[in-house]
mmCIF file of C-alpha atoms in Angstrom:
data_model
loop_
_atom_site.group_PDB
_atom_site.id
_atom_site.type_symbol
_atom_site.label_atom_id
_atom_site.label_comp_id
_atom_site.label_asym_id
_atom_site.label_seq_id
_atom_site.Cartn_x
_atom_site.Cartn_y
_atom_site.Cartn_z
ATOM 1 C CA UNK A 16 -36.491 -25.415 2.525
ATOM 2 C CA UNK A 17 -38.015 -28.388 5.185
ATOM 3 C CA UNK A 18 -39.469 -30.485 3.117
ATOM 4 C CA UNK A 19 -41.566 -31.840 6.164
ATOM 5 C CA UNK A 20 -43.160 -28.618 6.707
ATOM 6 C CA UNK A 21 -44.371 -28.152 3.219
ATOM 7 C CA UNK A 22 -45.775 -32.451 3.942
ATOM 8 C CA UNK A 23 -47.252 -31.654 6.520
ATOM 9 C CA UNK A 24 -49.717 -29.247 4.948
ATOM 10 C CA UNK A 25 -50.649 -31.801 2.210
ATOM 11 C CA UNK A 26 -54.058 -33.173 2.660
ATOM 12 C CA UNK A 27 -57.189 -33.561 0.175
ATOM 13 C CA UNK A 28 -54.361 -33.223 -3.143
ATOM 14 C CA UNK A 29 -54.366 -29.882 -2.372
ATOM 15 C CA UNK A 30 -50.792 -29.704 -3.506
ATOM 16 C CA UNK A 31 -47.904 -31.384 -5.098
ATOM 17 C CA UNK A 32 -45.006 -31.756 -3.581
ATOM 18 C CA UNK A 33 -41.799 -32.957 -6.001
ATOM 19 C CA UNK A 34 -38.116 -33.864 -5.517
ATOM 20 C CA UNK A 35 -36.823 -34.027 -9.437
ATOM 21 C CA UNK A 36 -33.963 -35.879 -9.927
ATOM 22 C CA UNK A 37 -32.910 -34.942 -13.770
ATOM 23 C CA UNK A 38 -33.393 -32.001 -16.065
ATOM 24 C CA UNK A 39 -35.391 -33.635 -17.968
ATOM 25 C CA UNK A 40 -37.685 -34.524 -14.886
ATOM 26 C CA UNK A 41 -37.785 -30.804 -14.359
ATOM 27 C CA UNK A 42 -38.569 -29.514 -17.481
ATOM 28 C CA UNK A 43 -41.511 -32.094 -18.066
ATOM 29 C CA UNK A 44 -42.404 -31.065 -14.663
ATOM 30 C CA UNK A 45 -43.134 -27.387 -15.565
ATOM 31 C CA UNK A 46 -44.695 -28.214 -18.804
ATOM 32 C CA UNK A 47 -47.364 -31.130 -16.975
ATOM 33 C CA UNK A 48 -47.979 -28.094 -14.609
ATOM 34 C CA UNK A 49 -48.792 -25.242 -17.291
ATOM 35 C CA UNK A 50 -51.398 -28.298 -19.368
ATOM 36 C CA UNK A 51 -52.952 -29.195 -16.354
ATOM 37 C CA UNK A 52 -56.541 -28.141 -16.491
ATOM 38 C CA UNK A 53 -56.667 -26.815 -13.088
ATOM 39 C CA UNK A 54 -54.313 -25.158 -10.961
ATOM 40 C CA UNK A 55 -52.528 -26.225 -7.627
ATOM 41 C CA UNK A 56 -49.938 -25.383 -5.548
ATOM 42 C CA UNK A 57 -46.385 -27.082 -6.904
ATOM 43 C CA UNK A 58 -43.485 -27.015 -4.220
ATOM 44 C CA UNK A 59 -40.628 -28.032 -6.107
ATOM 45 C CA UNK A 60 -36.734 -28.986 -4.440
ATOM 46 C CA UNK A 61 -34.052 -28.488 -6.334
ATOM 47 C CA UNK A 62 -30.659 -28.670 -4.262
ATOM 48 C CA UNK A 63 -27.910 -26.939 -5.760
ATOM 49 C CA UNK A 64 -25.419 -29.818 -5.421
ATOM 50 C CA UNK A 65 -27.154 -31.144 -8.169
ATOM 51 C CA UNK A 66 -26.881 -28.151 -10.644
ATOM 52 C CA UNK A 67 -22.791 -29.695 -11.091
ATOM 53 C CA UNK A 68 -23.131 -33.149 -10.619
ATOM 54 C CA UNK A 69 -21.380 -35.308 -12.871
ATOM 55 C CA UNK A 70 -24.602 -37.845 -12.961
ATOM 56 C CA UNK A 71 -26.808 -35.403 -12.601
ATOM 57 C CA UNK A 72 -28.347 -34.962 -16.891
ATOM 58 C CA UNK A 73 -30.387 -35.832 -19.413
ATOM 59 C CA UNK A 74 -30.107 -36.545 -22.984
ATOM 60 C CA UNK A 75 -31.978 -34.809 -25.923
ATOM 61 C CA UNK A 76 -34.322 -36.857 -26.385
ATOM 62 C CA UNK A 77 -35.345 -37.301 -22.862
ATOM 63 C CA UNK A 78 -36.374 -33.723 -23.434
ATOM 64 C CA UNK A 79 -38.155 -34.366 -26.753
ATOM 65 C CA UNK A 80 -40.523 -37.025 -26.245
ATOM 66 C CA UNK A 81 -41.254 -38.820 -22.787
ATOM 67 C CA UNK A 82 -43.446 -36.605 -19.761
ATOM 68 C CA UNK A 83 -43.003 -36.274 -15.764
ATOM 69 C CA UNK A 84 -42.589 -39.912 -13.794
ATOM 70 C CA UNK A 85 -43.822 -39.864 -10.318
ATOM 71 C CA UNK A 86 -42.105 -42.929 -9.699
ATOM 72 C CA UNK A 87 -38.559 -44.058 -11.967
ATOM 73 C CA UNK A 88 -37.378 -47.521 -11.012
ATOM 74 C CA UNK A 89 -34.275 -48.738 -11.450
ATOM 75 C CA UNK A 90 -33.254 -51.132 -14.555
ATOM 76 C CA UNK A 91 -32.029 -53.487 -12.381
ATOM 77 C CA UNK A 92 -32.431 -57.951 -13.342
ATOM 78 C CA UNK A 93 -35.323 -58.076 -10.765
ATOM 79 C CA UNK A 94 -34.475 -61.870 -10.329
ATOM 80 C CA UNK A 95 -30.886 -60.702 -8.662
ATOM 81 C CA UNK A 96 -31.945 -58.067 -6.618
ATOM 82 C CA UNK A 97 -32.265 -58.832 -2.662
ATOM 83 C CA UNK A 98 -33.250 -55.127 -1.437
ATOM 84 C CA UNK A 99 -34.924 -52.118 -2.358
ATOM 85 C CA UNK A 100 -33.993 -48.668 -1.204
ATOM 86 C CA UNK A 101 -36.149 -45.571 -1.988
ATOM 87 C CA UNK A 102 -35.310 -42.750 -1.608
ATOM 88 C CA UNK A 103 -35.781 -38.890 -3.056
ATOM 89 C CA UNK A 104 -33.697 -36.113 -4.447
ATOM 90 C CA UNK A 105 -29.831 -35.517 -4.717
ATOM 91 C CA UNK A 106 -29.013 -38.654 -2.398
ATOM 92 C CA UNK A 107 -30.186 -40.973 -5.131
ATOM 93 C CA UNK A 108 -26.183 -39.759 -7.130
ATOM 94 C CA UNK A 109 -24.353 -40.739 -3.469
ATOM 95 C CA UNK A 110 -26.195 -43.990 -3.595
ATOM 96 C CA UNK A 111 -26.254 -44.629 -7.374
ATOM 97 C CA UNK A 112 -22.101 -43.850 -7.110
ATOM 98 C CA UNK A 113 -21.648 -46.194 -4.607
ATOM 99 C CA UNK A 114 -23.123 -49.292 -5.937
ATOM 100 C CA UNK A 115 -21.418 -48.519 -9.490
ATOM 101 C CA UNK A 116 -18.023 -48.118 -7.534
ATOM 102 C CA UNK A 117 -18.459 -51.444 -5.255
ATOM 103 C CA UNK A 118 -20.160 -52.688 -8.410
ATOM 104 C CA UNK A 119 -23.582 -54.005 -5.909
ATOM 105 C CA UNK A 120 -26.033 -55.937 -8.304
ATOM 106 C CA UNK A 121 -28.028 -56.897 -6.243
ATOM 107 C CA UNK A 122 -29.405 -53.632 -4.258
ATOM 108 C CA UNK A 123 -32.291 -51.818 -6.576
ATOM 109 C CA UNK A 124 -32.743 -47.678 -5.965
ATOM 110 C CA UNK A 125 -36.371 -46.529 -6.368
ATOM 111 C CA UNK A 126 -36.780 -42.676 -6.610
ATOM 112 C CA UNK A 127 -40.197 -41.038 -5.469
ATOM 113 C CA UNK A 128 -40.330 -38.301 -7.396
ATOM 114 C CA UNK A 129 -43.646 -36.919 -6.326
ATOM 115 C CA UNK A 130 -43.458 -36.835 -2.692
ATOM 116 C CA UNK A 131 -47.209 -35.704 -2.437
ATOM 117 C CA UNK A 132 -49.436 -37.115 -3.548
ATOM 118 C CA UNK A 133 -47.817 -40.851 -4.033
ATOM 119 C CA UNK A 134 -48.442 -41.984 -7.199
ATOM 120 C CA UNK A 135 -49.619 -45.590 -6.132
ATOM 121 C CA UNK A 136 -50.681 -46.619 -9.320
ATOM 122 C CA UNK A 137 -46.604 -45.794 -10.699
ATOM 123 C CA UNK A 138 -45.606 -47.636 -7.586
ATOM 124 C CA UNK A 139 -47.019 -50.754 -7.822
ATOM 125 C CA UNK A 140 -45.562 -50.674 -11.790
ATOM 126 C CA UNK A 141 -42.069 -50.174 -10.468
ATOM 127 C CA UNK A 142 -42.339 -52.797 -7.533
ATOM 128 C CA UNK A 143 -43.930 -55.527 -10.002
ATOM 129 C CA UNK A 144 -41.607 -58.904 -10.361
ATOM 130 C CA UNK A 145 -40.061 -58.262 -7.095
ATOM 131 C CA UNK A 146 -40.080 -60.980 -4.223
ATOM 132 C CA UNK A 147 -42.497 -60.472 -1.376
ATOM 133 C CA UNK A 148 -39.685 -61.003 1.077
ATOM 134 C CA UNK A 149 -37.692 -58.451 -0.510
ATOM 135 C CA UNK A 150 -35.922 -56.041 2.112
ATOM 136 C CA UNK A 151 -37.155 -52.410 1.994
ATOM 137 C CA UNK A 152 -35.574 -49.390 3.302
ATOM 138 C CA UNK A 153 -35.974 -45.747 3.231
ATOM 139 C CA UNK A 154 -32.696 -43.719 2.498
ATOM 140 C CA UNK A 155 -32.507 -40.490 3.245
ATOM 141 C CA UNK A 156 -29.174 -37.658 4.275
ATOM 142 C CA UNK A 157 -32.412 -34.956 6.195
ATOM 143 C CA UNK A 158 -32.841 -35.764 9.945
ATOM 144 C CA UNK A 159 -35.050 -38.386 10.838
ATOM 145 C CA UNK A 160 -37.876 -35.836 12.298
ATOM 146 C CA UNK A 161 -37.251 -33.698 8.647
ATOM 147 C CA UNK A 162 -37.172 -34.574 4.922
ATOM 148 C CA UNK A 163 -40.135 -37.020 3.865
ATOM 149 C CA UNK A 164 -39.958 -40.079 6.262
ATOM 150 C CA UNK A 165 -42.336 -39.029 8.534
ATOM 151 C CA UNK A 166 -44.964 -38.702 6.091
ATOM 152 C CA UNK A 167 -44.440 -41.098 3.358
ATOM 153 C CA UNK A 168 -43.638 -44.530 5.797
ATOM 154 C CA UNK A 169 -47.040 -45.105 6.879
ATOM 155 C CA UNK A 170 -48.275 -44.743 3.158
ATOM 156 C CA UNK A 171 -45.693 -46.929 1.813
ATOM 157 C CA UNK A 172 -45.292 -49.247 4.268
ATOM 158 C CA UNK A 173 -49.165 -49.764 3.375
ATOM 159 C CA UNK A 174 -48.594 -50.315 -0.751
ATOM 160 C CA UNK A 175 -45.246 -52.623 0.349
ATOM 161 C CA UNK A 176 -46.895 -54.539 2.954
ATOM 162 C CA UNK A 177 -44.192 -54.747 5.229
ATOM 163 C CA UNK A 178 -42.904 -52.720 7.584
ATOM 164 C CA UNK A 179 -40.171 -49.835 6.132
ATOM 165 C CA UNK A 180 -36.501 -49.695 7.711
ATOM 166 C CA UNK A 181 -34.980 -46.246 7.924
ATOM 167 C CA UNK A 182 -31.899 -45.240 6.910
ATOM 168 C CA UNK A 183 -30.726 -41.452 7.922
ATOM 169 C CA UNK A 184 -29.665 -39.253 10.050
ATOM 170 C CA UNK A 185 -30.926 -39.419 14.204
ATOM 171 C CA UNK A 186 -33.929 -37.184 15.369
ATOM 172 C CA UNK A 187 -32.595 -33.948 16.266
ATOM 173 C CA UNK A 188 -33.509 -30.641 17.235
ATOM 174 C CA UNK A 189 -30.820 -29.071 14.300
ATOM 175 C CA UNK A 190 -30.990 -29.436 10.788
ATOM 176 C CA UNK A 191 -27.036 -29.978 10.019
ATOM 177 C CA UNK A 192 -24.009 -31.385 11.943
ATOM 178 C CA UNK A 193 -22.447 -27.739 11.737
ATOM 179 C CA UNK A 194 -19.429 -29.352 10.348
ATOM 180 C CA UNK A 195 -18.562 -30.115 6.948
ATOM 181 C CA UNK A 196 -16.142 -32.761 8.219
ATOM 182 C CA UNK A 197 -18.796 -34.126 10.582
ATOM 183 C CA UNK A 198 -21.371 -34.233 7.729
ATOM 184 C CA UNK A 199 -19.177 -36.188 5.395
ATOM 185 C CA UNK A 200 -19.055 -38.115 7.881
ATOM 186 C CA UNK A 201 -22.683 -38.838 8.374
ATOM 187 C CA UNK A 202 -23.465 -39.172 4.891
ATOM 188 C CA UNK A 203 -20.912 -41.753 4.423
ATOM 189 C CA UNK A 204 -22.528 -43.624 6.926
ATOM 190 C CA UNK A 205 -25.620 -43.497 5.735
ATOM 191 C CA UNK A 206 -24.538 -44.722 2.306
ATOM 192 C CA UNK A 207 -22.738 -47.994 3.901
ATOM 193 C CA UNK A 208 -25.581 -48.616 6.251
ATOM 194 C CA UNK A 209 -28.101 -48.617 3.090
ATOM 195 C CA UNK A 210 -26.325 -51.169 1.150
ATOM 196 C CA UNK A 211 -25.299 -53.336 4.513
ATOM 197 C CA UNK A 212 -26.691 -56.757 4.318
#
């Protein structure tokens, strides 16, 4: 699905619009929506490259006890870290394999969860104890004109207070490189430019 199609009917929280990341996520996800006292629209991702990734589960417990996080930040020392990357959905695994492989301590990986409406409130809790100078980009493998950087940079540009660097693919009029040689390609670069200093 475009996920900036779907965005760009959000307005008023007349929908949610979520990117889960874990099996866990998802199954608190479905259970929040059934308890909720009211009923809304929930547009739910869930790329199929993350059905068999290796990174890609959840323990028992994380089933058992816990509910749905808007926002999960990363359990990086905050004192080490020089740059934050958000992001949402499957490319969080690329970018989470690369720093353990080039063993990067001091990059931190946000995920927004909830693409619509931004939990502000989770935000703020996950960017506490990080430096006001800190370097923030948005990382994500969509087009720049697709996926959620259109609509979420104003909005989190606003809680940050800085400006938001992107980090992506180039506008175009096509959704994929129509070659799975080219797109390797293109997602590799987008992992190294991420974590470039």
């Amino acid at each position: 699905a475009r996920i900036e199609r779907y965005l760009q009917l959000c307005a008023d929280n007349n929908m949610q619009v979520v990117y889960p990341t874990t099996p866990a996520q998802l199954f608190h996800l479905f259970r929040r929506q059934l308890h909720q006292p009211f009923r809304r629209p929930l547009i739910v991702f869930t790329p199929k490259g993350m059905l068999r990734h290796p990174l890609c589960i959840s323990q028992t417990d994380e089933f058992t006890s816990g509910h749905f996080k808007n926002i999960i930040a990363d359990q990086l020392a905050k004192k080490t870290v020089e740059r934050l990357l958000f992001c949402s959905g499957r490319i969080y695994y690329d970018l989470l394999q690369h720093r353990l492989e080039q063993k990067i301590t001091n990059t931190a990986i946000i995920r927004i969860e909830q693409l619509y409406p931004l939990d502000t409130t989770q935000l703020q809790a996950a960017l506490k104890g990080y430096g006001k100078k800190i370097e923030c980009r948005w990382v994500q493998e969509e087009i720049a004109n697709g996926g959620g950087w259109m609509h979420i940079r104003d909005e989190l540009s606003e809680q940050l207070g800085r400006p938001l660097a992107y980090v992506g693919r180039k506008t175009s009029a096509s959704t994929a490189a129509g070659s799975h040689l080219k797109h390797n390609e293109e997602q590799q670069e987008i992992i190294t430019q991420a974590f470039k200093a």
